[in-house]
Short mmCIF file of C-alpha atoms in Angstrom, two decimals:
data_model
loop_
_atom_site.label_atom_id
_atom_site.label_comp_id
_atom_site.label_asym_id
_atom_site.label_seq_id
_atom_site.Cartn_x
_atom_site.Cartn_y
_atom_site.Cartn_z
CA MET Q 1 -72.28 40.94 42.40
CA GLN Q 2 -70.26 37.77 42.74
CA ILE Q 3 -67.67 36.86 40.16
CA THR Q 4 -64.56 34.58 40.30
CA VAL Q 5 -61.12 35.89 38.96
CA LYS Q 6 -58.30 33.43 38.35
CA TYR Q 7 -54.51 34.11 37.98
CA PHE Q 8 -52.15 32.09 36.08
CA ALA Q 9 -48.31 31.56 36.12
CA SER Q 10 -46.24 34.19 37.37
CA LEU Q 11 -49.16 36.28 38.07
CA ARG Q 12 -50.67 33.80 40.18
CA GLU Q 13 -47.47 33.57 42.30
CA LEU Q 14 -47.43 37.31 42.72
CA VAL Q 15 -50.78 37.50 43.84
CA GLY Q 16 -50.60 34.22 46.20
CA GLU Q 17 -53.45 32.55 44.92
CA ALA Q 18 -55.06 30.87 41.61
CA VAL Q 19 -58.73 31.83 42.30
CA ALA Q 20 -60.70 34.06 44.38
CA SER Q 21 -64.21 35.01 44.62
CA LEU Q 22 -64.89 38.87 44.48
CA ASP Q 23 -68.07 40.78 45.31
CA ILE Q 24 -67.88 43.95 42.97
CA ASP Q 25 -70.66 46.90 42.23
CA ASP Q 26 -72.47 46.90 38.84
CA SER Q 27 -70.88 48.66 35.75
CA VAL Q 28 -67.57 47.83 37.01
CA THR Q 29 -65.33 47.03 33.83
CA VAL Q 30 -62.47 44.38 33.51
CA ASN Q 31 -59.92 47.34 33.85
CA ASP Q 32 -61.51 48.50 36.83
CA LEU Q 33 -61.12 44.94 38.59
CA TRP Q 34 -57.45 44.73 37.58
CA GLN Q 35 -56.55 48.05 38.53
CA LYS Q 36 -58.42 47.09 41.88
CA ILE Q 37 -56.33 43.80 42.14
CA LEU Q 38 -53.13 45.77 41.63
CA SER Q 39 -53.88 48.21 44.43
CA ASP Q 40 -55.22 45.71 46.72
CA HIS Q 41 -51.96 43.61 46.37
CA GLN Q 42 -49.54 46.46 45.94
CA LEU Q 43 -48.71 45.07 42.67
CA GLU Q 44 -47.07 46.60 39.42
CA PHE Q 45 -47.56 43.97 36.34
CA GLU Q 46 -46.95 45.41 32.95
CA GLN Q 47 -48.26 43.49 30.11
CA VAL Q 48 -51.33 41.33 31.38
CA MET Q 49 -53.95 39.57 29.61
CA MET Q 50 -57.72 39.40 30.22
CA THR Q 51 -60.16 37.09 29.69
CA VAL Q 52 -64.10 36.92 30.65
CA ASN Q 53 -65.81 33.35 30.46
CA HIS Q 54 -62.60 32.03 28.72
CA GLU Q 55 -62.62 34.73 25.76
CA TYR Q 56 -59.98 37.54 25.57
CA VAL Q 57 -61.66 41.06 26.17
CA LYS Q 58 -60.68 44.62 25.99
CA PRO Q 59 -60.11 46.58 29.17
CA GLU Q 60 -63.38 48.42 28.60
CA HIS Q 61 -65.31 45.24 28.81
CA GLU Q 62 -68.49 45.44 31.44
CA LEU Q 63 -68.46 42.95 33.82
CA LYS Q 64 -71.73 40.83 34.84
CA SER Q 65 -72.75 38.49 37.63
CA GLY Q 66 -71.50 35.19 37.50
CA ASP Q 67 -68.36 35.79 35.03
CA GLU Q 68 -65.44 34.03 35.23
CA VAL Q 69 -62.37 36.37 34.78
CA ALA Q 70 -58.58 35.54 34.34
CA PHE Q 71 -55.59 37.47 34.35
CA PHE Q 72 -52.34 36.42 33.23
CA PRO Q 73 -48.95 37.16 31.88
CA PRO Q 74 -48.48 36.93 28.01
CA VAL Q 75 -48.53 33.06 27.07
CA THR Q 76 -45.54 31.24 26.08
CA GLY Q 77 -46.66 27.75 25.02
CA GLY Q 78 -45.92 26.19 21.51
CA MET Z 1 -60.54 17.28 13.76
CA LEU Z 2 -58.89 16.61 17.18
CA ILE Z 3 -57.50 18.80 19.78
CA GLU Z 4 -56.02 17.54 22.67
CA ILE Z 5 -53.79 18.41 25.97
CA ARG Z 6 -51.76 16.08 27.21
CA ASN Z 7 -49.86 15.47 30.46
CA LYS Z 8 -47.78 12.64 29.39
CA ALA Z 9 -45.08 12.16 26.61
CA PHE Z 10 -46.15 11.63 23.39
CA ASN Z 11 -44.47 11.15 19.85
CA ALA Z 12 -45.58 13.45 17.43
CA TRP Z 13 -44.88 11.16 14.38
CA THR Z 14 -46.89 8.24 15.95
CA GLU Z 15 -49.62 10.47 16.83
CA VAL Z 16 -50.03 11.75 13.15
CA GLN Z 17 -49.86 8.30 11.88
CA ILE Z 18 -52.57 6.87 14.20
CA TYR Z 19 -55.05 9.79 13.78
CA GLN Z 20 -54.39 9.88 10.03
CA ASP Z 21 -54.94 5.93 9.79
CA SER Z 22 -58.23 6.74 11.87
CA GLN Z 23 -59.86 8.65 9.02
CA SER Z 24 -61.39 7.86 5.91
CA PHE Z 25 -59.97 10.85 3.82
CA ARG Z 26 -57.27 8.92 2.33
CA GLY Z 27 -56.92 9.96 -1.40
CA GLN Z 28 -58.51 13.33 -0.81
CA TYR Z 29 -55.65 15.23 0.43
CA GLY Z 30 -52.69 15.78 -1.70
CA ALA Z 31 -50.82 17.94 0.94
CA ILE Z 32 -49.60 17.71 4.70
CA ALA Z 33 -47.87 20.12 6.57
CA THR Z 34 -46.77 19.56 10.11
CA PHE Z 35 -45.09 21.67 13.14
CA VAL Z 36 -43.50 19.89 15.78
CA GLY Z 37 -42.02 22.08 18.63
CA SER Z 38 -39.96 19.96 21.00
CA MET Z 39 -37.85 20.73 24.12
CA ARG Z 40 -34.29 22.46 23.54
CA ASP Z 41 -31.57 22.34 26.24
CA PHE Z 42 -31.18 25.70 25.83
CA ASN Z 43 -33.04 28.90 25.41
CA GLU Z 44 -31.46 32.73 24.84
CA ASP Z 45 -28.26 31.25 25.60
CA LYS Z 46 -28.92 29.82 29.14
CA LYS Z 47 -28.66 26.16 29.68
CA VAL Z 48 -32.45 24.49 30.38
CA THR Z 49 -32.61 21.15 32.00
CA GLY Z 50 -36.40 20.90 31.87
CA MET Z 51 -39.53 22.56 31.83
CA THR Z 52 -43.03 23.01 33.49
CA LEU Z 53 -45.90 23.56 31.39
CA GLU Z 54 -49.05 25.25 32.99
CA HIS Z 55 -52.43 26.02 31.17
CA TYR Z 56 -55.75 27.55 31.45
CA PRO Z 57 -58.09 24.11 32.00
CA GLY Z 58 -61.49 25.13 29.86
CA MET Z 59 -60.04 27.86 28.11
CA THR Z 60 -57.06 26.21 26.34
CA GLU Z 61 -59.02 23.41 24.94
CA LYS Z 62 -61.68 25.96 23.60
CA HIS Z 63 -59.30 28.58 22.10
CA LEU Z 64 -57.13 25.97 20.24
CA GLU Z 65 -60.45 24.80 19.04
CA ALA Z 66 -61.64 28.07 17.63
CA ILE Z 67 -58.27 28.57 16.15
CA ALA Z 68 -58.48 25.04 14.26
CA LYS Z 69 -61.96 25.95 13.16
CA ASP Z 70 -61.08 29.31 11.96
CA ALA Z 71 -58.13 27.71 9.76
CA ILE Z 72 -60.38 24.99 8.44
CA GLY Z 73 -62.96 27.64 7.20
CA LYS Z 74 -60.34 29.91 5.80
CA TRP Z 75 -57.98 27.43 4.13
CA LYS Z 76 -60.51 24.95 3.10
CA LEU Z 77 -58.58 22.42 4.85
CA LEU Z 78 -59.67 18.54 5.19
CA ASP Z 79 -58.50 18.39 8.83
CA VAL Z 80 -56.44 19.73 11.76
CA LEU Z 81 -54.64 17.93 14.50
CA ILE Z 82 -53.55 20.08 16.98
CA LEU Z 83 -51.66 18.07 20.42
CA HIS Z 84 -49.99 20.16 23.34
CA ARG Z 85 -48.07 19.08 26.36
CA ILE Z 86 -48.68 20.40 29.70
CA GLY Z 87 -46.73 19.12 33.09
CA LYS Z 88 -43.00 18.30 33.29
CA VAL Z 89 -41.30 18.28 30.14
CA LYS Z 90 -37.54 16.72 29.72
CA ILE Z 91 -35.22 17.49 27.23
CA GLY Z 92 -36.12 16.17 23.49
CA GLU Z 93 -39.56 15.82 24.46
CA ASP Z 94 -42.22 16.64 21.98
CA ILE Z 95 -44.41 20.15 23.21
CA VAL Z 96 -46.90 20.97 20.44
CA LEU Z 97 -47.63 19.16 17.22
CA VAL Z 98 -49.85 21.14 14.58
CA VAL Z 99 -50.82 19.09 11.42
CA THR Z 100 -53.04 20.13 8.42
CA TRP Z 101 -54.47 18.19 5.70
CA SER Z 102 -55.47 19.71 2.51
CA ALA Z 103 -55.88 19.45 -1.46
CA HIS Z 104 -52.93 21.46 -2.22
CA ARG Z 105 -49.59 22.59 -0.65
CA LYS Z 106 -50.19 26.29 -0.44
CA GLU Z 107 -53.13 25.86 1.54
CA ALA Z 108 -51.49 22.92 4.08
CA PHE Z 109 -48.34 25.42 4.39
CA GLU Z 110 -49.99 28.54 5.28
CA SER Z 111 -52.72 27.24 7.52
CA CYS Z 112 -50.14 25.14 9.58
CA ARG Z 113 -47.86 28.25 10.25
CA ALA Z 114 -50.70 30.53 11.14
CA ILE Z 115 -52.12 27.98 13.63
CA MET Z 116 -48.90 27.94 15.21
CA GLU Z 117 -48.47 31.60 15.22
CA GLN Z 118 -52.31 31.96 16.79
CA LEU Z 119 -51.39 29.37 19.19
CA LYS Z 120 -48.01 31.07 20.31
CA SER Z 121 -49.51 34.59 20.56
CA SER Z 122 -52.81 33.57 22.01
CA ALA Z 123 -53.34 29.97 23.46
CA PRO Z 124 -53.04 30.30 27.38
CA PHE Z 125 -49.76 28.16 28.28
CA TRP Z 126 -46.89 29.16 30.35
CA LYS Z 127 -43.88 27.84 30.42
CA ARG Z 128 -41.24 27.53 33.52
CA GLU Z 129 -37.73 26.58 32.60
CA ASP Z 130 -35.59 24.68 35.02
CA ILE Z 131 -31.93 26.42 34.75
CA LYS Z 132 -28.84 26.04 37.07
CA ALA Z 133 -30.05 28.75 39.41
CA GLY Z 134 -33.63 27.37 39.97
CA SER Z 135 -36.63 27.84 37.64
CA LYS Z 136 -38.01 30.87 35.74
CA TRP Z 137 -41.12 31.60 34.08
CA VAL Z 138 -40.16 32.09 30.38
CA GLU Z 139 -41.49 35.76 29.76
CA LYS Z 140 -42.46 35.90 25.95
CA ASN Z 141 -42.19 33.89 22.86
CA THR Z 142 -39.78 34.76 19.87
CA PRO Z 143 -41.59 35.97 16.95
CA GLY Z 144 -42.39 33.51 14.04
CA TYR Z 145 -42.49 35.77 11.05
CA MET H 1 -28.71 15.12 5.73
CA LEU H 2 -30.67 12.32 3.91
CA ILE H 3 -31.98 12.56 0.18
CA GLU H 4 -33.30 9.20 -1.22
CA ILE H 5 -35.21 8.56 -4.18
CA ARG H 6 -37.35 5.57 -3.52
CA ASN H 7 -39.06 3.19 -6.20
CA LYS H 8 -41.40 1.25 -3.20
CA ALA H 9 -43.97 2.83 -1.34
CA PHE H 10 -42.76 4.41 1.84
CA ASN H 11 -44.94 5.72 5.05
CA ALA H 12 -43.90 9.44 5.64
CA TRP H 13 -44.06 9.39 9.59
CA THR H 14 -42.29 6.24 10.44
CA GLU H 15 -39.18 7.85 7.95
CA VAL H 16 -39.20 10.58 9.89
CA GLN H 17 -39.15 8.77 13.16
CA ILE H 18 -36.58 6.33 12.02
CA TYR H 19 -34.00 9.31 10.88
CA GLN H 20 -34.53 11.28 13.69
CA ASP H 21 -33.73 8.79 16.02
CA SER H 22 -30.81 7.81 14.09
CA GLN H 23 -28.98 11.27 14.88
CA SER H 24 -27.63 12.78 17.95
CA PHE H 25 -29.13 16.26 17.70
CA ARG H 26 -31.96 15.68 20.24
CA GLY H 27 -32.51 18.45 22.40
CA GLN H 28 -30.69 20.86 20.13
CA TYR H 29 -33.80 21.65 17.60
CA GLY H 30 -36.86 23.42 19.00
CA ALA H 31 -38.65 23.32 15.73
CA ILE H 32 -39.57 20.62 12.93
CA ALA H 33 -41.37 21.51 9.94
CA THR H 34 -42.69 18.49 7.65
CA PHE H 35 -44.44 18.27 4.28
CA VAL H 36 -45.74 15.62 2.94
CA GLY H 37 -47.34 15.34 -0.52
CA SER H 38 -49.64 12.34 -1.17
CA MET H 39 -51.23 10.81 -4.21
CA ARG H 40 -55.17 12.27 -4.58
CA ASP H 41 -57.79 10.58 -6.61
CA PHE H 42 -58.44 13.67 -8.40
CA ASN H 43 -56.59 16.45 -10.47
CA GLU H 44 -58.19 19.32 -11.98
CA ASP H 45 -61.24 17.62 -11.60
CA LYS H 46 -60.66 14.43 -13.25
CA LYS H 47 -60.44 11.23 -11.43
CA VAL H 48 -57.06 9.65 -11.17
CA THR H 49 -56.64 5.89 -10.68
CA GLY H 50 -53.15 5.81 -10.09
CA MET H 51 -49.67 7.26 -11.47
CA THR H 52 -46.02 6.69 -12.68
CA LEU H 53 -43.16 9.05 -11.40
CA GLU H 54 -40.15 8.85 -13.90
CA HIS H 55 -36.90 10.81 -13.04
CA TYR H 56 -33.59 11.45 -14.38
CA PRO H 57 -31.48 9.13 -12.80
CA GLY H 58 -28.06 10.68 -11.64
CA MET H 59 -29.32 14.36 -11.74
CA THR H 60 -32.05 14.28 -9.74
CA GLU H 61 -30.30 12.90 -6.36
CA LYS H 62 -27.52 15.47 -7.10
CA HIS H 63 -30.31 18.20 -7.46
CA LEU H 64 -32.12 17.55 -4.68
CA GLU H 65 -28.85 17.49 -2.67
CA ALA H 66 -27.99 21.17 -3.64
CA ILE H 67 -31.56 22.34 -2.96
CA ALA H 68 -31.00 20.75 0.68
CA LYS H 69 -27.31 21.91 1.14
CA ASP H 70 -28.79 25.41 0.24
CA ALA H 71 -31.44 25.49 2.70
CA ILE H 72 -29.15 24.60 5.27
CA GLY H 73 -26.61 27.56 4.88
CA LYS H 74 -29.54 29.79 4.06
CA TRP H 75 -31.47 29.32 7.64
CA LYS H 76 -28.85 27.54 9.57
CA LEU H 77 -30.70 24.31 9.81
CA LEU H 78 -29.38 21.25 11.70
CA ASP H 79 -30.65 19.13 9.50
CA VAL H 80 -32.95 17.95 6.30
CA LEU H 81 -34.58 15.03 5.16
CA ILE H 82 -35.97 14.72 1.27
CA LEU H 83 -37.28 11.44 0.31
CA HIS H 84 -39.25 11.14 -3.21
CA ARG H 85 -40.91 8.24 -4.94
CA ILE H 86 -40.57 7.08 -8.40
CA GLY H 87 -41.97 4.39 -10.34
CA LYS H 88 -45.90 3.26 -9.93
CA VAL H 89 -47.65 4.88 -7.12
CA LYS H 90 -51.21 4.01 -5.82
CA ILE H 91 -54.13 6.49 -4.53
CA GLY H 92 -53.02 7.57 -1.00
CA GLU H 93 -49.44 6.66 -1.02
CA ASP H 94 -46.57 9.29 -0.23
CA ILE H 95 -44.91 10.71 -3.04
CA VAL H 96 -42.55 13.52 -1.25
CA LEU H 97 -41.57 14.08 2.13
CA VAL H 98 -39.34 17.19 3.04
CA VAL H 99 -38.26 17.67 6.91
CA THR H 100 -36.12 20.67 8.14
CA TRP H 101 -34.85 20.70 11.53
CA SER H 102 -33.67 23.52 13.28
CA ALA H 103 -33.42 25.68 16.72
CA HIS H 104 -36.61 28.37 16.10
CA ARG H 105 -39.87 28.01 14.10
CA LYS H 106 -39.43 30.59 11.56
CA GLU H 107 -36.38 28.76 10.09
CA ALA H 108 -38.07 25.55 9.97
CA PHE H 109 -41.26 26.88 7.93
CA GLU H 110 -39.68 28.93 5.50
CA SER H 111 -36.76 26.48 4.86
CA CYS H 112 -39.22 23.46 4.44
CA ARG H 113 -41.76 25.66 2.27
CA ALA H 114 -38.67 26.87 0.26
CA ILE H 115 -37.30 23.21 -0.30
CA MET H 116 -40.88 22.30 -1.72
CA GLU H 117 -40.97 25.16 -4.13
CA GLN H 118 -37.60 24.91 -5.52
CA LEU H 119 -38.09 20.87 -5.87
CA LYS H 120 -41.64 21.29 -7.36
CA SER H 121 -39.92 23.75 -10.18
CA SER H 122 -36.50 22.26 -10.74
CA ALA H 123 -36.22 19.00 -9.51
CA PRO H 124 -36.46 16.28 -12.79
CA PHE H 125 -39.61 14.15 -12.12
CA TRP H 126 -42.38 13.96 -14.41
CA LYS H 127 -45.81 12.26 -13.51
CA ARG H 128 -47.67 10.62 -15.79
CA GLU H 129 -51.25 10.05 -14.32
CA ASP H 130 -53.86 7.11 -15.43
CA ILE H 131 -57.00 8.33 -16.20
CA LYS H 132 -60.34 6.87 -17.66
CA ALA H 133 -59.28 7.42 -20.82
CA GLY H 134 -55.66 5.78 -20.57
CA SER H 135 -53.09 8.06 -19.14
CA LYS H 136 -51.75 11.19 -19.62
CA TRP H 137 -48.56 13.21 -18.65
CA VAL H 138 -49.38 16.07 -16.05
CA GLU H 139 -48.15 19.18 -17.74
CA LYS H 140 -47.25 21.32 -14.96
CA ASN H 141 -46.94 21.92 -11.34
CA THR H 142 -49.69 24.24 -9.80
CA PRO H 143 -48.24 27.38 -8.13
CA GLY H 144 -47.41 27.39 -4.41
CA TYR H 145 -47.44 30.77 -3.33
CA MET P 1 -17.19 16.13 -31.45
CA GLN P 2 -19.50 13.50 -29.32
CA ILE P 3 -22.22 14.03 -27.08
CA THR P 4 -24.90 12.24 -25.23
CA VAL P 5 -28.27 13.69 -25.59
CA LYS P 6 -31.35 12.83 -23.35
CA TYR P 7 -34.83 12.84 -23.51
CA PHE P 8 -37.53 12.40 -20.74
CA ALA P 9 -41.23 12.14 -20.06
CA SER P 10 -43.72 13.35 -22.99
CA LEU P 11 -40.58 14.76 -25.18
CA ARG P 12 -38.99 11.39 -25.01
CA GLU P 13 -42.18 9.48 -26.41
CA LEU P 14 -42.37 12.48 -29.36
CA VAL P 15 -38.63 11.95 -30.03
CA GLY P 16 -38.96 8.23 -29.74
CA GLU P 17 -35.73 7.52 -28.05
CA ALA P 18 -34.57 8.12 -24.49
CA VAL P 19 -31.15 8.72 -25.36
CA ALA P 20 -28.86 9.23 -28.41
CA SER P 21 -24.70 9.87 -29.37
CA LEU P 22 -24.43 12.86 -31.57
CA ASP P 23 -21.78 13.87 -33.33
CA ILE P 24 -21.69 17.76 -33.55
CA ASP P 25 -19.62 20.70 -34.67
CA ASP P 26 -17.79 22.79 -32.75
CA SER P 27 -18.78 26.07 -30.90
CA VAL P 28 -22.28 24.84 -30.77
CA THR P 29 -24.72 26.11 -28.26
CA VAL P 30 -27.19 23.97 -26.32
CA ASN P 31 -30.11 25.94 -28.23
CA ASP P 32 -28.34 25.11 -31.55
CA LEU P 33 -28.39 21.65 -30.85
CA TRP P 34 -32.17 21.88 -29.43
CA GLN P 35 -33.07 23.46 -33.08
CA LYS P 36 -31.54 20.99 -34.76
CA ILE P 37 -33.22 18.33 -32.93
CA LEU P 38 -36.69 19.63 -33.39
CA SER P 39 -36.24 20.02 -37.25
CA ASP P 40 -34.67 16.63 -37.66
CA HIS P 41 -37.94 14.95 -35.49
CA GLN P 42 -40.34 17.51 -37.25
CA LEU P 43 -41.35 18.82 -33.75
CA GLU P 44 -42.89 21.22 -32.20
CA PHE P 45 -42.10 21.88 -28.34
CA GLU P 46 -42.79 24.99 -26.73
CA GLN P 47 -41.75 24.74 -23.15
CA VAL P 48 -38.49 22.82 -22.99
CA MET P 49 -36.00 22.71 -19.86
CA MET P 50 -32.50 22.00 -20.76
CA THR P 51 -29.39 20.66 -18.84
CA VAL P 52 -25.61 19.90 -19.53
CA ASN P 53 -24.00 17.39 -17.07
CA HIS P 54 -26.57 17.51 -14.62
CA GLU P 55 -26.94 21.24 -14.33
CA TYR P 56 -29.40 23.82 -15.93
CA VAL P 57 -28.23 25.98 -18.51
CA LYS P 58 -29.27 28.76 -20.73
CA PRO P 59 -29.76 28.19 -24.27
CA GLU P 60 -26.61 30.01 -25.08
CA HIS P 61 -24.40 27.61 -23.36
CA GLU P 62 -21.92 26.13 -25.33
CA LEU P 63 -21.34 22.41 -25.49
CA LYS P 64 -18.08 20.60 -24.87
CA SER P 65 -16.90 17.16 -26.17
CA GLY P 66 -18.02 14.40 -23.88
CA ASP P 67 -21.06 16.67 -22.70
CA GLU P 68 -24.47 14.77 -21.20
CA VAL P 69 -27.07 17.17 -22.36
CA ALA P 70 -30.66 16.52 -21.71
CA PHE P 71 -34.12 18.36 -22.94
CA PHE P 72 -37.47 17.69 -21.04
CA PRO P 73 -40.87 19.19 -20.31
CA PRO P 74 -41.59 21.42 -17.17
CA VAL P 75 -40.98 19.13 -14.41
CA THR P 76 -44.17 17.87 -12.18
CA GLY P 77 -42.47 16.36 -9.31
CA GLY P 78 -43.51 16.39 -5.74
#
């Protein structure tokens, strides 16, 4: 199934792209996806925040077709 | 309620004034708490010359709105205003403005501070500081309590 | 530092603006906390049409100054502004303005609230409310914590 | 010895004057003075705040010649 992945700030720079369309299997969790991204890009990144369709989710959250997933470092606004 | 992301410099006090004057709740609030975060020329002992703020278009606005609505419900506020800068920010410019209007001061103070803490810990914004050696992402916010 | 008792209506946001622009600490503060208390049209479920504020000339100014200086020392503030109305106050007019400037938000929030609580509990001001049946001294302030 | 006494707000109205010059004995405390004022004006007034020369004092504070003493109800500013 098809999903969109977005990266922000330092993570966007490390991954080298801001947005990607990915084809993933059913029953994949957001953490499965994150681990695959880390391994594909040979990255280490300790503190990541994860959202699905603009809401924060737990690592075990299961993805659905069409989801917009985002990964980013700790936020530093305000 | 007004939640806005601004990519141009704004003056916090003028913004509060304009928004407050546009509302019809005069005489109903007795307490207004305000927080303004602005751009300092130093951070963690390093000299900073400027800053660029990135956000997550679509999510950031929605997330700030959820924070404001939660606060209105929890503290029975009359209204909330949140403005946040993005883009290139110069020394002394305002980055964030949070205003809460309520009948009593306890609710105004507590909600204003709680909104700021939630914004700091979860609203998707990232700062990149311009320093002598180039520029550098800010890694985390300082604790607020 | 500016501490003033005003017998004419003032606009809190304009006052913060003017004072802040007159200072040279731009770029040094990152956090500004503000509290504005204004005249409501009700108190303890009674309709109020106006108010007269009395103070203790000589002592009130001195007392507010001591509160501000204590806060500057305790929270390492860059500056403090306190304005307080006296005389006849109309619905919607500002009664009190407290502003604290500091490097970080924790100090700004805590000092602004603490100054307000000290002002409420010990600064010599007394309110007389105009109600339907005439006018009446306010007997005590509501708790702030 | 000579002192000045000021009254504010509801207490000023009850006493019927804003300021008075009083001649008191040595070694009189601010509370002694307050009790005398209550009795002279046949007043009852529960919650009073007391200052001497613009500073809050305890009831046992001893008065000196030339002091400016003030009595008033709980403050209600802000």
